[in-house]
PDB file of C-alpha atoms and ligand atoms in Angstrom:
ATOM      1  CA  MET A   3     -21.781  24.803  12.170  1.00 51.00           C
ATOM      2  CA  GLY A   4     -23.488  25.310   8.754  1.00 47.00           C
ATOM      3  CA  LYS A   5     -23.894  28.645   6.912  1.00 51.00           C
ATOM      4  CA  ASN A   6     -27.667  28.605   7.389  1.00 58.00           C
ATOM      5  CA  ASN A   7     -30.153  26.065   8.736  1.00 66.00           C
ATOM      6  CA  ASN A   8     -29.954  23.890   5.653  1.00 76.00           C
ATOM      7  CA  SER A   9     -26.214  24.153   5.120  1.00 90.00           C
ATOM      8  CA  LYS A  10     -24.153  21.573   6.976  1.00 94.00           C
ATOM      9  CA  TYR A  11     -20.447  21.051   7.430  1.00 97.00           C
ATOM     10  CA  ILE A  12     -19.524  17.698   5.900  1.00 98.00           C
ATOM     11  CA  SER A  13     -16.103  15.988   5.923  1.00 98.00           C
ATOM     12  CA  ILE A  14     -15.311  13.280   3.398  1.00 98.00           C
ATOM     13  CA  ILE A  15     -12.465  10.928   4.303  1.00 98.00           C
ATOM     14  CA  ILE A  16     -11.190   8.421   1.768  1.00 98.00           C
ATOM     15  CA  PHE A  17      -8.269   6.112   1.073  1.00 98.00           C
ATOM     16  CA  SER A  18      -7.845   5.203  -2.581  1.00 98.00           C
ATOM     17  CA  PRO A  19      -4.621   3.686  -3.967  1.00 97.00           C
ATOM     18  CA  PHE A  20      -6.117   3.029  -7.410  1.00 95.00           C
ATOM     19  CA  GLY A  21      -8.375   6.089  -7.626  1.00 96.00           C
ATOM     20  CA  ASN A  22     -11.874   4.534  -7.727  1.00 97.00           C
ATOM     21  CA  THR A  23     -12.852   5.571  -4.194  1.00 98.00           C
ATOM     22  CA  LEU A  24     -11.367   9.033  -4.741  1.00 98.00           C
ATOM     23  CA  LYS A  25     -13.462   9.464  -7.890  1.00 98.00           C
ATOM     24  CA  ILE A  26     -16.675   8.649  -5.985  1.00 98.00           C
ATOM     25  CA  GLY A  27     -15.634  10.812  -2.996  1.00 98.00           C
ATOM     26  CA  GLU A  28     -14.956  13.776  -5.290  1.00 98.00           C
ATOM     27  CA  TYR A  29     -18.281  13.316  -7.056  1.00 98.00           C
ATOM     28  CA  ILE A  30     -20.154  13.260  -3.725  1.00 98.00           C
ATOM     29  CA  GLN A  31     -18.213  16.390  -2.711  1.00 98.00           C
ATOM     30  CA  LYS A  32     -19.225  18.117  -5.984  1.00 98.00           C
ATOM     31  CA  ILE A  33     -22.927  17.332  -5.532  1.00 98.00           C
ATOM     32  CA  LEU A  34     -22.917  18.374  -1.874  1.00 98.00           C
ATOM     33  CA  THR A  35     -21.081  21.616  -2.628  1.00 98.00           C
ATOM     34  CA  GLU A  36     -23.425  22.430  -5.513  1.00 97.00           C
ATOM     35  CA  SER A  37     -26.267  21.873  -3.043  1.00 97.00           C
ATOM     36  CA  ASN A  38     -24.848  24.614  -0.777  1.00 96.00           C
ATOM     37  CA  GLN A  39     -23.234  22.335   1.785  1.00 97.00           C
ATOM     38  CA  GLN A  40     -19.773  23.105   3.178  1.00 96.00           C
ATOM     39  CA  CYS A  41     -17.751  20.116   2.214  1.00 97.00           C
ATOM     40  CA  LYS A  42     -14.080  19.192   2.637  1.00 98.00           C
ATOM     41  CA  LEU A  43     -12.357  16.062   1.352  1.00 98.00           C
ATOM     42  CA  PHE A  44      -9.449  14.489   3.240  1.00 98.00           C
ATOM     43  CA  ASN A  45      -7.475  12.017   1.148  1.00 98.00           C
ATOM     44  CA  LEU A  46      -5.405   9.646   3.289  1.00 98.00           C
ATOM     45  CA  THR A  47      -3.789   7.977   0.257  1.00 98.00           C
ATOM     46  CA  GLY A  48      -0.020   8.299   0.163  1.00 98.00           C
ATOM     47  CA  LYS A  49       0.239   9.203   3.851  1.00 98.00           C
ATOM     48  CA  SER A  50       2.550   7.110   6.025  1.00 98.00           C
ATOM     49  CA  TRP A  51       1.173   5.000   8.895  1.00 98.00           C
ATOM     50  CA  GLN A  52       2.633   7.593  11.258  1.00 97.00           C
ATOM     51  CA  GLN A  53       0.821  10.432   9.446  1.00 97.00           C
ATOM     52  CA  ILE A  54      -2.479   8.548   9.475  1.00 97.00           C
ATOM     53  CA  SER A  55      -2.219   7.695  13.168  1.00 96.00           C
ATOM     54  CA  SER A  56      -1.402  11.297  14.047  1.00 96.00           C
ATOM     55  CA  PHE A  57      -4.224  12.799  11.930  1.00 96.00           C
ATOM     56  CA  ASP A  58      -5.464  16.041  13.455  1.00 95.00           C
ATOM     57  CA  TYR A  59      -9.019  15.091  14.427  1.00 95.00           C
ATOM     58  CA  SER A  60      -9.893  18.689  15.306  1.00 94.00           C
ATOM     59  CA  LEU A  61     -10.171  19.182  11.512  1.00 94.00           C
ATOM     60  CA  VAL A  62     -13.233  16.954  11.333  1.00 94.00           C
ATOM     61  CA  GLU A  63     -14.501  17.104  14.926  1.00 89.00           C
ATOM     62  CA  LYS A  64     -17.099  19.804  14.301  1.00 91.00           C
ATOM     63  CA  SER A  65     -18.530  18.167  11.189  1.00 96.00           C
ATOM     64  CA  ASP A  66     -22.277  17.633  11.068  1.00 97.00           C
ATOM     65  CA  LEU A  67     -21.527  14.489   9.077  1.00 97.00           C
ATOM     66  CA  LEU A  68     -18.575  12.274   8.226  1.00 98.00           C
ATOM     67  CA  VAL A  69     -18.610  10.543   4.839  1.00 98.00           C
ATOM     68  CA  ILE A  70     -16.126   7.678   4.932  1.00 98.00           C
ATOM     69  CA  GLY A  71     -15.047   5.842   1.775  1.00 98.00           C
ATOM     70  CA  SER A  72     -13.055   2.644   1.572  1.00 98.00           C
ATOM     71  CA  ALA A  73     -12.118   0.107  -1.076  1.00 96.00           C
ATOM     72  CA  VAL A  74     -12.955  -3.532  -0.334  1.00 96.00           C
ATOM     73  CA  TYR A  75      -9.789  -5.498   0.491  1.00 95.00           C
ATOM     74  CA  ALA A  76     -10.416  -9.189   1.140  1.00 92.00           C
ATOM     75  CA  TRP A  77     -14.096  -8.478   1.915  1.00 92.00           C
ATOM     76  CA  LYS A  78     -13.284  -5.859   4.564  1.00 94.00           C
ATOM     77  CA  VAL A  79     -12.508  -2.176   5.109  1.00 97.00           C
ATOM     78  CA  VAL A  80      -8.938  -1.196   4.139  1.00 97.00           C
ATOM     79  CA  LYS A  81      -6.584  -0.915   7.089  1.00 97.00           C
ATOM     80  CA  PRO A  82      -5.803   2.852   6.888  1.00 98.00           C
ATOM     81  CA  ILE A  83      -9.546   3.677   7.013  1.00 98.00           C
ATOM     82  CA  LYS A  84     -10.055   1.228   9.880  1.00 97.00           C
ATOM     83  CA  MET A  85      -7.166   2.888  11.712  1.00 97.00           C
ATOM     84  CA  PHE A  86      -8.636   6.334  11.045  1.00 97.00           C
ATOM     85  CA  ILE A  87     -12.032   5.360  12.492  1.00 97.00           C
ATOM     86  CA  ASP A  88     -10.490   3.453  15.432  1.00 96.00           C
ATOM     87  CA  ASN A  89      -8.600   6.601  16.406  1.00 95.00           C
ATOM     88  CA  LEU A  90     -11.642   8.904  16.058  1.00 95.00           C
ATOM     89  CA  PRO A  91     -12.575  10.499  19.375  1.00 93.00           C
ATOM     90  CA  ILE A  92     -15.886   9.166  20.745  1.00 94.00           C
ATOM     91  CA  ASN A  93     -18.696  11.463  19.671  1.00 89.00           C
ATOM     92  CA  LYS A  94     -22.144  10.542  20.967  1.00 88.00           C
ATOM     93  CA  ASN A  95     -23.751  13.135  18.660  1.00 90.00           C
ATOM     94  CA  GLY A  96     -21.743  12.127  15.615  1.00 95.00           C
ATOM     95  CA  LYS A  97     -23.338  11.178  12.312  1.00 97.00           C
ATOM     96  CA  ALA A  98     -21.743   9.278   9.468  1.00 98.00           C
ATOM     97  CA  VAL A  99     -22.376   7.605   6.150  1.00 98.00           C
ATOM     98  CA  PHE A 100     -20.116   4.906   4.776  1.00 98.00           C
ATOM     99  CA  PHE A 101     -19.442   3.889   1.182  1.00 98.00           C
ATOM    100  CA  THR A 102     -17.334   1.302  -0.511  1.00 98.00           C
ATOM    101  CA  THR A 103     -16.033   0.584  -4.006  1.00 97.00           C
ATOM    102  CA  TYR A 104     -15.605  -3.048  -4.962  1.00 95.00           C
ATOM    103  CA  GLY A 105     -14.386  -5.150  -7.850  1.00 91.00           C
ATOM    104  CA  LEU A 106     -16.136  -8.462  -7.302  1.00 88.00           C
ATOM    105  CA  ILE A 107     -17.798  -8.996  -3.921  1.00 90.00           C
ATOM    106  CA  THR A 108     -18.183  -6.555  -1.019  1.00 93.00           C
ATOM    107  CA  GLY A 109     -18.278  -9.320   1.582  1.00 91.00           C
ATOM    108  CA  TYR A 110     -18.669  -7.696   4.997  1.00 93.00           C
ATOM    109  CA  THR A 111     -17.156  -4.311   4.214  1.00 96.00           C
ATOM    110  CA  LEU A 112     -20.323  -2.242   4.693  1.00 97.00           C
ATOM    111  CA  LEU A 113     -21.266  -4.015   7.920  1.00 97.00           C
ATOM    112  CA  ASN A 114     -17.661  -3.856   9.106  1.00 96.00           C
ATOM    113  CA  GLY A 115     -17.390  -0.098   8.384  1.00 97.00           C
ATOM    114  CA  ALA A 116     -20.800   0.709   9.882  1.00 98.00           C
ATOM    115  CA  ASN A 117     -19.993  -1.277  13.041  1.00 97.00           C
ATOM    116  CA  ILE A 118     -16.678   0.430  13.714  1.00 97.00           C
ATOM    117  CA  LEU A 119     -18.309   3.826  13.194  1.00 97.00           C
ATOM    118  CA  ARG A 120     -21.095   2.941  15.614  1.00 97.00           C
ATOM    119  CA  LYS A 121     -18.518   1.931  18.238  1.00 96.00           C
ATOM    120  CA  LYS A 122     -17.253   5.521  18.047  1.00 95.00           C
ATOM    121  CA  GLY A 123     -20.739   6.780  18.910  1.00 94.00           C
ATOM    122  CA  ASP A 124     -21.676   7.741  15.365  1.00 95.00           C
ATOM    123  CA  LYS A 125     -25.188   7.256  14.063  1.00 97.00           C
ATOM    124  CA  VAL A 126     -24.813   5.637  10.642  1.00 98.00           C
ATOM    125  CA  LEU A 127     -27.482   7.153   8.402  1.00 98.00           C
ATOM    126  CA  ALA A 128     -26.902   5.268   5.168  1.00 98.00           C
ATOM    127  CA  CYS A 129     -24.413   3.194   3.195  1.00 98.00           C
ATOM    128  CA  LEU A 130     -23.539   2.864  -0.463  1.00 98.00           C
ATOM    129  CA  LYS A 131     -21.645   0.322  -2.563  1.00 98.00           C
ATOM    130  CA  VAL A 132     -20.293   1.027  -6.045  1.00 97.00           C
ATOM    131  CA  PRO A 133     -18.885  -1.588  -8.474  1.00 95.00           C
ATOM    132  CA  THR A 134     -15.611  -0.439 -10.004  1.00 94.00           C
ATOM    133  CA  ARG A 135     -12.644  -1.680 -11.934  1.00 91.00           C
ATOM    134  CA  HIS A 136     -10.799  -4.260  -9.788  1.00 89.00           C
ATOM    135  CA  SER A 137      -7.467  -2.787  -8.754  1.00 88.00           C
ATOM    136  CA  MET A 138      -5.742  -6.160  -8.538  1.00 85.00           C
ATOM    137  CA  ILE A 139      -6.577  -7.497 -11.966  1.00 81.00           C
ATOM    138  CA  PHE A 140      -3.699  -6.971 -14.322  1.00 77.00           C
ATOM    139  CA  LYS A 141      -5.285  -8.374 -17.467  1.00 74.00           C
ATOM    140  CA  LYS A 142      -8.178  -6.127 -18.514  1.00 74.00           C
ATOM    141  CA  GLU A 143     -10.121  -8.960 -20.118  1.00 71.00           C
ATOM    142  CA  ASP A 144     -10.332 -10.714 -16.732  1.00 69.00           C
ATOM    143  CA  ASP A 145     -12.131  -7.819 -15.102  1.00 73.00           C
ATOM    144  CA  ILE A 146     -15.901  -8.231 -15.061  1.00 76.00           C
ATOM    145  CA  TYR A 147     -16.492  -4.677 -13.786  1.00 82.00           C
ATOM    146  CA  LEU A 148     -13.996  -3.043 -16.163  1.00 81.00           C
ATOM    147  CA  ASN A 149     -16.167  -0.126 -17.309  1.00 88.00           C
ATOM    148  CA  ARG A 150     -17.712   0.686 -13.972  1.00 92.00           C
ATOM    149  CA  PRO A 151     -18.796   3.056 -12.545  1.00 94.00           C
ATOM    150  CA  ASN A 152     -20.995   3.893 -15.543  1.00 95.00           C
ATOM    151  CA  GLN A 153     -23.604   6.620 -16.007  1.00 96.00           C
ATOM    152  CA  GLN A 154     -26.266   4.645 -14.165  1.00 96.00           C
ATOM    153  CA  ASP A 155     -23.895   4.202 -11.200  1.00 97.00           C
ATOM    154  CA  MET A 156     -23.155   7.937 -11.155  1.00 98.00           C
ATOM    155  CA  LYS A 157     -26.896   8.708 -11.142  1.00 98.00           C
ATOM    156  CA  LYS A 158     -27.284   6.530  -8.028  1.00 98.00           C
ATOM    157  CA  ILE A 159     -24.363   8.324  -6.367  1.00 98.00           C
ATOM    158  CA  TRP A 160     -26.070  11.638  -7.149  1.00 98.00           C
ATOM    159  CA  LYS A 161     -29.217  10.271  -5.499  1.00 98.00           C
ATOM    160  CA  PHE A 162     -27.194   9.143  -2.482  1.00 98.00           C
ATOM    161  CA  SER A 163     -25.650  12.607  -2.074  1.00 98.00           C
ATOM    162  CA  LYS A 164     -29.060  14.287  -2.197  1.00 98.00           C
ATOM    163  CA  LEU A 165     -30.429  11.726   0.243  1.00 98.00           C
ATOM    164  CA  ILE A 166     -27.682  12.544   2.748  1.00 96.00           C
ATOM    165  CA  ILE A 167     -28.767  16.204   2.783  1.00 97.00           C
ATOM    166  CA  LYS A 168     -32.407  15.226   3.208  1.00 96.00           C
ATOM    167  CA  LEU A 169     -31.639  12.865   6.110  1.00 97.00           C
ATOM    168  CA  LEU A 170     -29.521  15.502   7.852  1.00 95.00           C
ATOM    169  CA  ASN A 171     -32.117  18.233   7.556  1.00 94.00           C
ATOM    170  CA  LYS A 172     -35.445  16.466   7.739  1.00 94.00           C
ATOM    171  CA  PHE A 173     -34.835  13.285   9.753  1.00 95.00           C
ATOM    172  CA  PRO A 174     -32.491  14.201  12.644  1.00 91.00           C
ATOM    173  CA  ASN A 175     -33.081  10.880  14.435  1.00 94.00           C
ATOM    174  CA  TRP A 176     -32.701   8.640  11.416  1.00 97.00           C
ATOM    175  CA  GLU A 177     -30.442   5.590  11.786  1.00 97.00           C
ATOM    176  CA  LEU A 178     -29.868   2.747   9.329  1.00 98.00           C
ATOM    177  CA  SER A 179     -30.843  -0.745  10.458  1.00 97.00           C
ATOM    178  CA  PHE A 180     -27.642  -2.822  10.200  1.00 97.00           C
ATOM    179  CA  LYS A 181     -29.678  -5.930   9.362  1.00 96.00           C
ATOM    180  CA  LYS A 182     -29.947  -4.490   5.850  1.00 97.00           C
ATOM    181  CA  LEU A 183     -26.164  -4.761   5.480  1.00 96.00           C
ATOM    182  CA  ASP A 184     -26.088  -8.463   6.322  1.00 93.00           C
ATOM    183  CA  TYR A 185     -27.496  -9.544   2.982  1.00 90.00           C
ATOM    184  CA  HIS A 186     -25.204 -12.399   1.964  1.00 88.00           C
ATOM    185  CA  SER A 187     -26.197 -15.990   1.290  1.00 88.00           C
ATOM    186  CA  TRP A 188     -25.083 -18.851   3.543  1.00 88.00           C
ATOM    187  CA  LYS A 189     -22.393 -19.777   0.960  1.00 85.00           C
ATOM    188  CA  VAL A 190     -20.741 -16.393   1.358  1.00 87.00           C
ATOM    189  CA  LYS A 191     -21.166 -16.423   5.150  1.00 90.00           C
ATOM    190  CA  LEU A 192     -19.438 -19.787   5.455  1.00 90.00           C
ATOM    191  CA  LEU A 193     -16.520 -18.824   3.246  1.00 88.00           C
ATOM    192  CA  TYR A 194     -16.121 -15.570   5.183  1.00 89.00           C
ATOM    193  CA  LYS A 195     -16.297 -17.140   8.632  1.00 90.00           C
ATOM    194  CA  PHE A 196     -13.888 -19.981   7.999  1.00 90.00           C
ATOM    195  CA  MET A 197     -11.465 -18.493   5.536  1.00 86.00           C
ATOM    196  CA  ILE A 198     -11.602 -14.895   4.365  1.00 87.00           C
ATOM    197  CA  LYS A 199     -12.143 -13.292   7.796  1.00 87.00           C
ATOM    198  CA  ARG A 200      -8.998 -14.851   9.255  1.00 87.00           C
ATOM    199  CA  PHE A 201      -6.722 -15.462   6.306  1.00 87.00           C
ATOM    200  CA  GLY A 202      -8.034 -13.113   3.591  1.00 86.00           C
ATOM    201  CA  MET A 203      -5.188 -10.597   3.480  1.00 88.00           C
ATOM    202  CA  ALA A 204      -2.548 -13.257   4.112  1.00 87.00           C
ATOM    203  CA  LEU A 205      -3.782 -15.198   1.080  1.00 85.00           C
ATOM    204  CA  LEU A 206      -3.231 -12.236  -1.228  1.00 90.00           C
ATOM    205  CA  PRO A 207       0.061 -12.312  -3.143  1.00 90.00           C
ATOM    206  CA  SER A 208       3.071 -10.520  -1.636  1.00 92.00           C
ATOM    207  CA  THR A 209       5.436  -8.608  -3.894  1.00 94.00           C
ATOM    208  CA  TYR A 210       9.227  -8.504  -4.062  1.00 95.00           C
ATOM    209  CA  PHE A 211      11.706  -6.355  -5.984  1.00 97.00           C
ATOM    210  CA  ASN A 212      13.786  -8.010  -8.669  1.00 96.00           C
ATOM    211  CA  GLN A 213      17.179  -6.269  -8.331  1.00 96.00           C
ATOM    212  CA  LYS A 214      18.398  -7.556 -11.677  1.00 96.00           C
ATOM    213  CA  LYS A 215      15.641  -5.645 -13.480  1.00 97.00           C
ATOM    214  CA  CYS A 216      15.335  -2.659 -11.121  1.00 98.00           C
ATOM    215  CA  ILE A 217      16.682   0.683 -12.432  1.00 97.00           C
ATOM    216  CA  LYS A 218      16.347   2.406  -9.011  1.00 97.00           C
ATOM    217  CA  CYS A 219      14.045   5.103 -10.465  1.00 97.00           C
ATOM    218  CA  GLY A 220      12.058   5.359  -7.210  1.00 97.00           C
ATOM    219  CA  LYS A 221       8.639   5.329  -8.905  1.00 98.00           C
ATOM    220  CA  CYS A 222       7.493   2.455  -6.670  1.00 98.00           C
ATOM    221  CA  ALA A 223       8.441   4.404  -3.528  1.00 98.00           C
ATOM    222  CA  LYS A 224       6.503   7.455  -4.736  1.00 98.00           C
ATOM    223  CA  ALA A 225       3.470   5.338  -5.647  1.00 98.00           C
ATOM    224  CA  CYS A 226       3.365   3.400  -2.359  1.00 98.00           C
ATOM    225  CA  SER A 227       0.009   4.268  -0.807  1.00 98.00           C
ATOM    226  CA  VAL A 228       1.342   3.951   2.770  1.00 98.00           C
ATOM    227  CA  GLN A 229       4.885   5.185   2.088  1.00 98.00           C
ATOM    228  CA  ILE A 230       6.777   2.146   3.322  1.00 98.00           C
ATOM    229  CA  ILE A 231       9.206   1.756   0.391  1.00 98.00           C
ATOM    230  CA  LYS A 232      12.691   3.253   0.738  1.00 97.00           C
ATOM    231  CA  LEU A 233      15.513   3.141  -1.808  1.00 96.00           C
ATOM    232  CA  ILE A 234      18.733   1.825  -0.181  1.00 94.00           C
ATOM    233  CA  PRO A 235      19.724   2.015  -3.097  1.00 94.00           C
ATOM    234  CA  TYR A 236      17.294  -0.688  -4.284  1.00 97.00           C
ATOM    235  CA  PRO A 237      13.686  -0.518  -3.064  1.00 97.00           C
ATOM    236  CA  LYS A 238      12.892  -2.228   0.228  1.00 97.00           C
ATOM    237  CA  LYS A 239       9.729  -2.282   2.344  1.00 97.00           C
ATOM    238  CA  PHE A 240       9.825  -0.980   5.913  1.00 97.00           C
ATOM    239  CA  GLY A 241       6.482  -1.459   7.643  1.00 96.00           C
ATOM    240  CA  TYR A 242       3.101  -3.078   7.008  1.00 96.00           C
ATOM    241  CA  CYS A 243       2.263  -3.485   3.303  1.00 97.00           C
ATOM    242  CA  ILE A 244      -1.470  -3.304   2.523  1.00 97.00           C
ATOM    243  CA  LYS A 245      -0.883  -5.023  -0.858  1.00 95.00           C
ATOM    244  CA  CYS A 246      -2.458  -2.281  -2.957  1.00 95.00           C
ATOM    245  CA  TYR A 247      -0.053  -3.217  -5.822  1.00 95.00           C
ATOM    246  CA  ASN A 248       0.611   0.417  -6.704  1.00 96.00           C
ATOM    247  CA  CYS A 249       4.318  -0.508  -6.756  1.00 96.00           C
ATOM    248  CA  VAL A 250       3.548  -3.131  -9.422  1.00 94.00           C
ATOM    249  CA  TRP A 251       1.469  -0.721 -11.518  1.00 93.00           C
ATOM    250  CA  SER A 252       4.078   2.045 -11.289  1.00 96.00           C
ATOM    251  CA  CYS A 253       7.198   0.061 -12.242  1.00 97.00           C
ATOM    252  CA  PRO A 254       8.324   0.940 -15.799  1.00 97.00           C
ATOM    253  CA  VAL A 255      10.554  -2.159 -16.163  1.00 97.00           C
ATOM    254  CA  ASP A 256       8.371  -4.853 -14.600  1.00 95.00           C
ATOM    255  CA  ALA A 257      10.743  -5.341 -11.666  1.00 97.00           C
ATOM    256  CA  VAL A 258       8.064  -5.655  -8.955  1.00 95.00           C
ATOM    257  CA  LYS A 259       6.941  -9.241  -8.927  1.00 90.00           C
ATOM    258  CA  SER A 260       4.879 -11.814  -7.106  1.00 89.00           C
ATOM    259  CA  ARG A 261       5.332 -15.557  -7.131  1.00 83.00           C
ATOM    260  CA  THR A 262       1.685 -16.251  -6.390  1.00 84.00           C
ATOM    261  CA  PHE A 263      -0.364 -13.991  -8.650  1.00 82.00           C
ATOM    262  CA  TRP A 264      -1.417 -17.021 -10.642  1.00 83.00           C
ATOM    263  CA  ILE A 265      -3.062 -18.495  -7.505  1.00 83.00           C
ATOM    264  CA  PHE A 266      -4.938 -15.232  -6.980  1.00 82.00           C
ATOM    265  CA  HIS A 267      -6.123 -15.190 -10.597  1.00 81.00           C
ATOM    266  CA  PHE A 268      -7.345 -18.749 -10.298  1.00 82.00           C
ATOM    267  CA  PHE A 269      -9.125 -18.005  -6.994  1.00 81.00           C
ATOM    268  CA  HIS A 270     -10.589 -14.797  -8.399  1.00 79.00           C
ATOM    269  CA  LYS A 271     -12.074 -16.654 -11.359  1.00 80.00           C
ATOM    270  CA  PHE A 272     -13.527 -19.253  -9.001  1.00 81.00           C
ATOM    271  CA  LEU A 273     -15.032 -16.570  -6.754  1.00 80.00           C
ATOM    272  CA  GLY A 274     -16.308 -14.666  -9.779  1.00 78.00           C
ATOM    273  CA  TYR A 275     -18.016 -17.768 -11.046  1.00 78.00           C
ATOM    274  CA  ILE A 276     -19.690 -18.811  -7.814  1.00 78.00           C
ATOM    275  CA  TYR A 277     -19.910 -15.792  -5.567  1.00 73.00           C
ATOM    276  CA  HIS A 278     -19.836 -12.487  -7.426  1.00 70.00           C
ATOM    277  CA  GLU A 279     -22.559  -9.999  -6.531  1.00 79.00           C
ATOM    278  CA  ILE A 280     -24.926  -8.459  -9.031  1.00 83.00           C
ATOM    279  CA  PRO A 281     -22.754  -5.513 -10.047  1.00 87.00           C
ATOM    280  CA  GLU A 282     -24.982  -2.655  -8.987  1.00 93.00           C
ATOM    281  CA  THR A 283     -24.582   0.607  -7.175  1.00 97.00           C
ATOM    282  CA  LYS A 284     -26.839   0.235  -4.210  1.00 97.00           C
ATOM    283  CA  ILE A 285     -27.991   2.559  -1.453  1.00 98.00           C
ATOM    284  CA  TYR A 286     -28.793   1.160   1.990  1.00 98.00           C
ATOM    285  CA  VAL A 287     -31.002   3.436   4.053  1.00 97.00           C
TER     286      VAL A 287
HETATM  287  C1  LIG B 312      -5.485  -6.272  -2.072  1.00 96.80           C
HETATM  288  C2  LIG B 312      -6.802  -6.106  -2.730  1.00 96.80           C
HETATM  289  C3  LIG B 312      -7.878  -6.852  -2.312  1.00 96.80           C
HETATM  290  C4  LIG B 312      -9.122  -6.684  -2.899  1.00 96.80           C
HETATM  291  N1  LIG B 312     -10.154  -7.427  -2.430  1.00 96.80           N
HETATM  292  C5  LIG B 312     -11.370  -7.272  -2.977  1.00 96.80           C
HETATM  293  C6  LIG B 312     -12.459  -8.047  -2.504  1.00 96.80           C
HETATM  294  O1  LIG B 312     -12.349  -8.853  -1.591  1.00 96.80           O
HETATM  295  N2  LIG B 312     -13.658  -7.868  -3.094  1.00 96.80           N
HETATM  296  C7  LIG B 312     -13.837  -6.965  -4.097  1.00 96.80           C
HETATM  297  O2  LIG B 312     -14.953  -6.843  -4.584  1.00 96.80           O
HETATM  298  N3  LIG B 312     -12.835  -6.209  -4.565  1.00 96.80           N
HETATM  299  C8  LIG B 312     -11.600  -6.340  -4.024  1.00 96.80           C
HETATM  300  N4  LIG B 312     -10.575  -5.570  -4.485  1.00 96.80           N
HETATM  301  C9  LIG B 312     -10.836  -4.563  -5.523  1.00 96.80           C
HETATM  302  C10 LIG B 312     -11.008  -3.181  -4.934  1.00 96.80           C
HETATM  303  O3  LIG B 312     -11.857  -3.183  -3.815  1.00 96.80           O
HETATM  304  C11 LIG B 312     -11.624  -2.224  -5.935  1.00 96.80           C
HETATM  305  O4  LIG B 312     -10.951  -2.233  -7.143  1.00 96.80           O
HETATM  306  C12 LIG B 312     -11.642  -0.809  -5.352  1.00 96.80           C
HETATM  307  O5  LIG B 312     -12.454   0.013  -6.142  1.00 96.80           O
HETATM  308  C13 LIG B 312     -10.262  -0.206  -5.279  1.00 96.80           C
HETATM  309  O6  LIG B 312     -10.372   1.053  -4.689  1.00 96.80           O
HETATM  310  P1  LIG B 312      -9.416   2.263  -5.056  1.00 96.80           P
HETATM  311  O7  LIG B 312      -9.482   2.434  -6.558  1.00 96.80           O
HETATM  312  O8  LIG B 312     -10.010   3.432  -4.360  1.00 96.80           O
HETATM  313  O9  LIG B 312      -8.065   1.914  -4.589  1.00 96.80           O
HETATM  314  C14 LIG B 312      -9.305  -5.742  -3.940  1.00 96.80           C
HETATM  315  C15 LIG B 312      -8.213  -4.999  -4.381  1.00 96.80           C
HETATM  316  C16 LIG B 312      -6.976  -5.180  -3.804  1.00 96.80           C
HETATM  317  C17 LIG B 312      -5.807  -4.366  -4.279  1.00 96.80           C
END
């Protein structure tokens, strides 16, 4: 499909309510394009569940490589990206790389993403994780990765992009060993198995709209990353909320609230203290 032997057709698919994953996806796209690859980015953010489930897969079917990017939500791949991969047609000759952006601990996101891609027949060549500003932390001083990604992180992402091209052209049978993605300590494994895996998303604070404060401006509905908020005339959710908190960030009058953010902040501090990963951009190959 490429322009010449060394030029491949690469599709980048991301979902990025807060913009971190988009930033990395766009940077990878820039490097690949500058290296004479044909590269298209598909941003699923702001699409409704219906639009994501009816994505036209013929747009990416002929790609020599899929680059999939997801934020970490409760130690796993975000639901819209999972849905996208689950609906991918089986492709025994498919190749993919997977990357994640995270604000504290990646948990099983890389393994999770690589596994679902492999189930679709894709050979996973490499993975990447990038520490970024945590999209759920509302007080800047609480965020240990506030100024990430930094220049060093971007250099690693550059390296990752170049590596992808090399693997595609020079190592056609290359496949990443998934053992490398299962790097967590027993402490993390236990917490994941007995708590986060089953209850992770449910433990995250839900939001509600305070009608007394709401000015019905509709900014929350526009910002909703899965388009489930409708104004009738006050905002109301219709459909599965992924808890990206874009509605909270977008509200000019502080009318989108949660009763349990304080529990999250407490838990986050506890996790940060005991479990946080060394904040580094890392390539798995
Ligand atoms: C609901 C929710 C859950 C999150 N869970 C985790 C987590 O378990 N571990 C982590 O390191 N970061 C977590 N984060 C932080 C995001 O993964 C991180 O900020 C990511 O870069 C956001 O991606 P985006 O900017 O593309 O939306 C969470 C963020 C949200 C909103």
